[in-house]
Tab-separated table of C-alpha atoms in Angstrom:
chain	number	residue	atom	x	y	z
N	1	MET	CA	3.322	-0.755	27.156
N	2	THR	CA	3.638	2.029	24.517
N	3	ARG	CA	1.485	1.749	21.348
N	4	GLY	CA	3.395	0.800	18.273
N	5	VAL	CA	3.725	2.619	15.033
N	6	PHE	CA	2.189	1.947	11.762
N	7	VAL	CA	3.912	3.127	8.610
N	8	THR	CA	2.768	2.179	5.099
N	9	ILE	CA	4.544	2.299	1.953
N	10	GLU	CA	2.259	2.934	-1.465
N	11	GLY	CA	2.592	3.742	-4.873
N	12	GLY	CA	2.062	2.341	-8.368
N	13	GLU	CA	3.650	-0.982	-9.872
N	14	GLY	CA	7.244	-1.047	-9.807
N	15	ALA	CA	7.789	1.670	-7.557
N	16	GLY	CA	10.214	-0.386	-5.333
N	17	LYS	CA	7.878	-0.763	-2.268
N	18	SER	CA	8.840	-4.190	-1.049
N	19	THR	CA	12.543	-3.208	-1.551
N	20	GLN	CA	12.300	-0.154	0.535
N	21	VAL	CA	10.324	-2.040	3.118
N	22	ARG	CA	13.066	-4.333	3.532
N	23	ARG	CA	15.728	-1.643	3.714
N	24	LEU	CA	14.002	0.513	6.333
N	25	ALA	CA	13.342	-2.530	8.430
N	26	LYS	CA	17.149	-3.073	8.303
N	27	VAL	CA	18.058	0.276	9.593
N	28	LEU	CA	15.512	0.424	12.313
N	29	GLU	CA	16.470	-3.199	13.636
N	30	ALA	CA	20.091	-1.892	13.765
N	31	GLN	CA	18.592	0.912	15.924
N	32	GLY	CA	17.235	-1.827	18.425
N	33	LYS	CA	13.789	-1.304	17.437
N	34	GLN	CA	11.167	-4.254	17.193
N	35	VAL	CA	10.124	-4.320	13.211
N	36	ILE	CA	7.212	-6.257	11.873
N	37	ILE	CA	7.419	-6.365	8.121
N	38	THR	CA	3.977	-7.078	6.282
N	39	ARG	CA	1.935	-6.367	3.214
N	40	GLU	CA	-1.476	-6.289	1.517
N	41	PRO	CA	-3.179	-8.088	0.271
N	42	GLY	CA	-1.825	-10.704	2.845
N	43	GLY	CA	0.190	-10.501	6.189
N	44	SER	CA	-2.205	-13.255	7.728
N	45	ILE	CA	-2.930	-16.902	6.818
N	46	GLY	CA	-6.374	-15.987	5.493
N	47	ALA	CA	-5.311	-12.630	3.970
N	48	GLU	CA	-2.716	-14.572	1.933
N	49	GLU	CA	-5.130	-16.898	0.692
N	50	ILE	CA	-7.493	-14.049	-0.710
N	51	ARG	CA	-4.086	-12.391	-2.135
N	52	SER	CA	-3.988	-15.190	-4.747
N	53	LEU	CA	-7.476	-14.794	-5.778
N	54	LEU	CA	-6.839	-11.050	-6.407
N	55	LEU	CA	-3.424	-10.760	-7.853
N	56	LYS	CA	-3.445	-13.932	-10.222
N	57	GLY	CA	-5.724	-14.401	-13.390
N	58	VAL	CA	-7.288	-12.501	-16.303
N	59	VAL	CA	-7.639	-8.522	-16.128
N	60	ASP	CA	-11.455	-8.731	-15.958
N	61	LYS	CA	-11.303	-11.684	-13.534
N	62	TRP	CA	-13.622	-9.385	-10.961
N	63	ASP	CA	-15.312	-6.143	-11.091
N	64	LYS	CA	-14.312	-3.321	-8.861
N	65	LEU	CA	-17.104	-3.868	-6.242
N	66	THR	CA	-16.248	-7.686	-6.029
N	67	GLU	CA	-12.358	-6.611	-5.768
N	68	ALA	CA	-12.995	-4.137	-2.905
N	69	PHE	CA	-14.911	-6.662	-0.960
N	70	LEU	CA	-11.977	-9.237	-1.238
N	71	PHE	CA	-9.588	-6.508	-0.192
N	72	MET	CA	-11.738	-5.669	2.678
N	73	ALA	CA	-11.892	-8.966	3.880
N	74	ALA	CA	-8.058	-9.767	3.666
N	75	ARG	CA	-7.475	-6.274	5.370
N	76	ARG	CA	-9.704	-7.048	8.403
N	77	ASP	CA	-8.119	-10.378	9.111
N	78	HIS	CA	-4.716	-8.585	8.453
N	79	LEU	CA	-5.425	-6.227	11.015
N	80	VAL	CA	-6.844	-8.708	13.593
N	81	LYS	CA	-4.359	-11.273	13.165
N	82	THR	CA	-1.183	-9.339	12.512
N	83	ILE	CA	-0.997	-5.681	12.618
N	84	TRP	CA	-2.803	-4.756	15.862
N	85	PRO	CA	-1.219	-7.352	17.634
N	86	ALA	CA	2.020	-6.255	16.736
N	87	MET	CA	1.358	-2.856	17.552
N	88	ASP	CA	0.200	-3.794	20.927
N	89	THR	CA	3.803	-5.133	21.691
N	90	GLY	CA	4.957	-1.703	20.848
N	91	ALA	CA	6.441	-2.707	17.273
N	92	ILE	CA	6.837	-0.626	14.262
N	93	VAL	CA	4.785	-2.374	11.626
N	94	LEU	CA	5.826	-1.619	8.019
N	95	CYS	CA	3.373	-2.515	5.486
N	96	ASP	CA	3.871	-2.652	1.750
N	97	ARG	CA	0.350	-1.259	0.719
N	98	PHE	CA	-2.935	-0.334	2.735
N	99	MET	CA	-6.163	1.285	2.272
N	100	ASP	CA	-4.770	3.755	0.362
N	101	SER	CA	-4.231	1.220	-2.766
N	102	THR	CA	-7.671	0.264	-2.465
N	103	LEU	CA	-8.972	3.868	-2.796
N	104	ALA	CA	-6.430	4.466	-5.633
N	105	TYR	CA	-7.094	1.137	-7.674
N	106	GLN	CA	-10.720	0.628	-7.053
N	107	GLY	CA	-11.676	4.155	-6.489
N	108	TYR	CA	-9.815	5.743	-8.891
N	109	GLY	CA	-7.857	3.494	-11.104
N	110	TYR	CA	-11.133	2.344	-13.453
N	111	GLY	CA	-12.415	6.038	-13.474
N	112	GLU	CA	-12.994	8.319	-10.482
N	113	ASP	CA	-16.435	7.371	-9.070
N	114	GLU	CA	-16.866	9.746	-5.742
N	115	VAL	CA	-20.041	7.684	-4.839
N	116	PHE	CA	-17.910	4.280	-4.700
N	117	ILE	CA	-14.921	6.347	-2.973
N	118	GLN	CA	-17.161	7.347	-0.154
N	119	ASN	CA	-18.531	3.636	-0.199
N	120	LEU	CA	-15.086	2.316	0.480
N	121	LYS	CA	-14.380	5.058	3.149
N	122	GLU	CA	-17.402	3.686	5.082
N	123	MET	CA	-16.492	-0.051	4.491
N	124	TYR	CA	-13.137	0.791	5.880
N	125	HIS	CA	-14.379	2.293	8.916
N	126	MET	CA	-16.553	-0.734	9.446
N	127	ILE	CA	-13.603	-3.149	9.358
N	128	ALA	CA	-10.924	-0.502	11.156
N	129	GLY	CA	-12.894	2.256	12.981
N	130	ASP	CA	-10.839	5.267	13.428
N	131	PHE	CA	-7.591	3.742	12.721
N	132	HIS	CA	-5.048	4.889	10.143
N	133	PRO	CA	-1.259	4.894	9.441
N	134	ASN	CA	0.956	6.999	11.417
N	135	LEU	CA	2.792	7.797	8.425
N	136	THR	CA	2.589	7.093	4.484
N	137	LEU	CA	5.225	7.213	2.114
N	138	ILE	CA	4.273	7.237	-1.354
N	139	LEU	CA	6.946	6.368	-3.791
N	140	ASP	CA	6.218	8.144	-6.839
N	141	ILE	CA	7.225	6.941	-10.700
N	142	SER	CA	6.141	6.972	-14.107
N	143	PRO	CA	3.679	4.400	-14.742
N	144	LYS	CA	5.551	3.504	-17.938
N	145	ILE	CA	8.794	3.036	-16.193
N	146	GLY	CA	7.287	1.404	-12.879
N	147	LEU	CA	5.036	-0.979	-15.174
N	148	GLN	CA	8.260	-2.170	-17.076
N	149	ARG	CA	10.470	-2.602	-13.989
N	150	SER	CA	7.510	-4.850	-12.636
N	151	LEU	CA	6.908	-6.972	-15.981
N	152	ASP	CA	10.825	-7.443	-16.210
N	153	ARG	CA	10.702	-9.181	-12.860
N	154	LYS	CA	11.187	-12.901	-13.221
N	155	GLY	CA	9.331	-15.531	-11.387
N	156	ASN	CA	6.484	-12.940	-10.833
N	157	THR	CA	3.082	-14.362	-11.321
N	158	GLU	CA	1.029	-11.984	-9.521
N	159	GLN	CA	0.652	-9.457	-12.294
N	160	ARG	CA	-2.804	-9.196	-13.156
N	161	PHE	CA	-2.870	-5.238	-12.490
N	162	GLU	CA	0.059	-5.039	-14.317
N	163	HIS	CA	-1.842	-5.853	-17.225
N	164	MET	CA	-4.538	-3.293	-16.892
N	165	ASP	CA	-4.266	-0.281	-19.533
N	166	LEU	CA	-1.862	2.536	-19.076
N	167	THR	CA	-4.724	5.025	-18.176
N	168	PHE	CA	-5.644	2.624	-15.280
N	169	HIS	CA	-2.133	3.329	-14.057
N	170	GLN	CA	-1.953	6.858	-14.681
N	171	ASN	CA	-5.183	7.360	-12.587
N	172	LEU	CA	-3.371	5.356	-9.878
N	173	ARG	CA	-0.569	8.063	-9.860
N	174	LYS	CA	-2.706	10.964	-9.784
N	175	ALA	CA	-4.640	9.471	-6.853
N	176	PHE	CA	-1.739	9.050	-4.710
N	177	LEU	CA	-0.364	12.559	-5.352
N	178	ALA	CA	-3.851	13.896	-4.447
N	179	PHE	CA	-3.999	11.831	-1.080
N	180	ALA	CA	-0.589	13.457	-0.207
N	181	SER	CA	-1.715	16.916	-1.340
N	182	GLU	CA	-4.715	16.677	0.642
N	183	ALA	CA	-3.310	15.361	3.871
N	184	PRO	CA	0.385	16.325	4.182
N	185	GLU	CA	0.895	15.662	7.933
N	186	ARG	CA	0.321	12.135	7.285
N	187	TYR	CA	1.731	11.409	3.807
N	188	ALA	CA	5.134	11.968	2.136
N	189	VAL	CA	5.823	11.772	-1.555
N	190	ILE	CA	9.488	10.520	-2.493
N	191	ALA	CA	10.838	10.252	-6.224
N	192	ALA	CA	11.206	6.774	-6.909
N	193	ASP	CA	13.009	6.881	-10.396
N	194	LYS	CA	16.308	6.921	-8.314
N	195	SER	CA	18.944	4.487	-6.950
N	196	GLU	CA	17.893	2.342	-4.140
N	197	GLU	CA	20.190	4.064	-2.056
N	198	SER	CA	18.900	7.461	-2.671
N	199	VAL	CA	15.346	6.557	-2.286
N	200	GLU	CA	16.067	4.927	1.122
N	201	ALA	CA	18.114	8.342	2.277
N	202	ASP	CA	14.793	10.260	1.348
N	203	ILE	CA	12.647	7.932	3.176
N	204	LEU	CA	15.145	7.923	6.466
N	205	LYS	CA	15.237	11.751	6.458
N	206	ILE	CA	11.286	11.966	6.408
N	207	MET	CA	11.374	9.339	9.186
N	208	LYS	CA	13.756	11.368	11.315
N	209	GLU	CA	11.547	14.563	10.425
N	210	ARG	CA	8.471	12.957	12.037
N	211	HIS	CA	10.430	11.570	14.999
N	212	LEU	CA	9.838	7.654	13.886
N	213	CYS	CA	13.484	6.677	13.930
């Protein structure tokens, strides 16, 4: 059986990642493809339990090392229970956030720390080996606009990171753009300050160019 495809969608708060995952899935399903939608932190029973620990509560609830361990534990369970089994069936797995978010948030958000970033990469290799997404779409938006979008969502109780200071979120944006610049063969940057339809069209264009739809 053909190995599946793993596509991740990344970006700062309020960039529209979850919306675009759903829109892309609908298009791919209409093409007759098997599609699995998932997210991080989360995507499996154990990982969803860890998600609530990470995304709810006060800003200084954890330090960055504790956060990193929690994210990696959730990711390992997610890979073993959801992502890899789905790919073994030939599915296209669309994931709202993955390892790039950990590198951006814990590695750069609190202030760039090259030693810590290297440690994060080594931790990832321990849980995932050489496995990486086939494509990572980065939805790029001004932190001020994205944060306001996210904070305006009604009923959203997972806003711990939204309450980090603006510098934290500016660091995230710089990190995501740097990732894309360093490895354009895996990443694509899409302006997310447009209509949902326009962003979707840009995503589909890239998916077609990369022969993924």
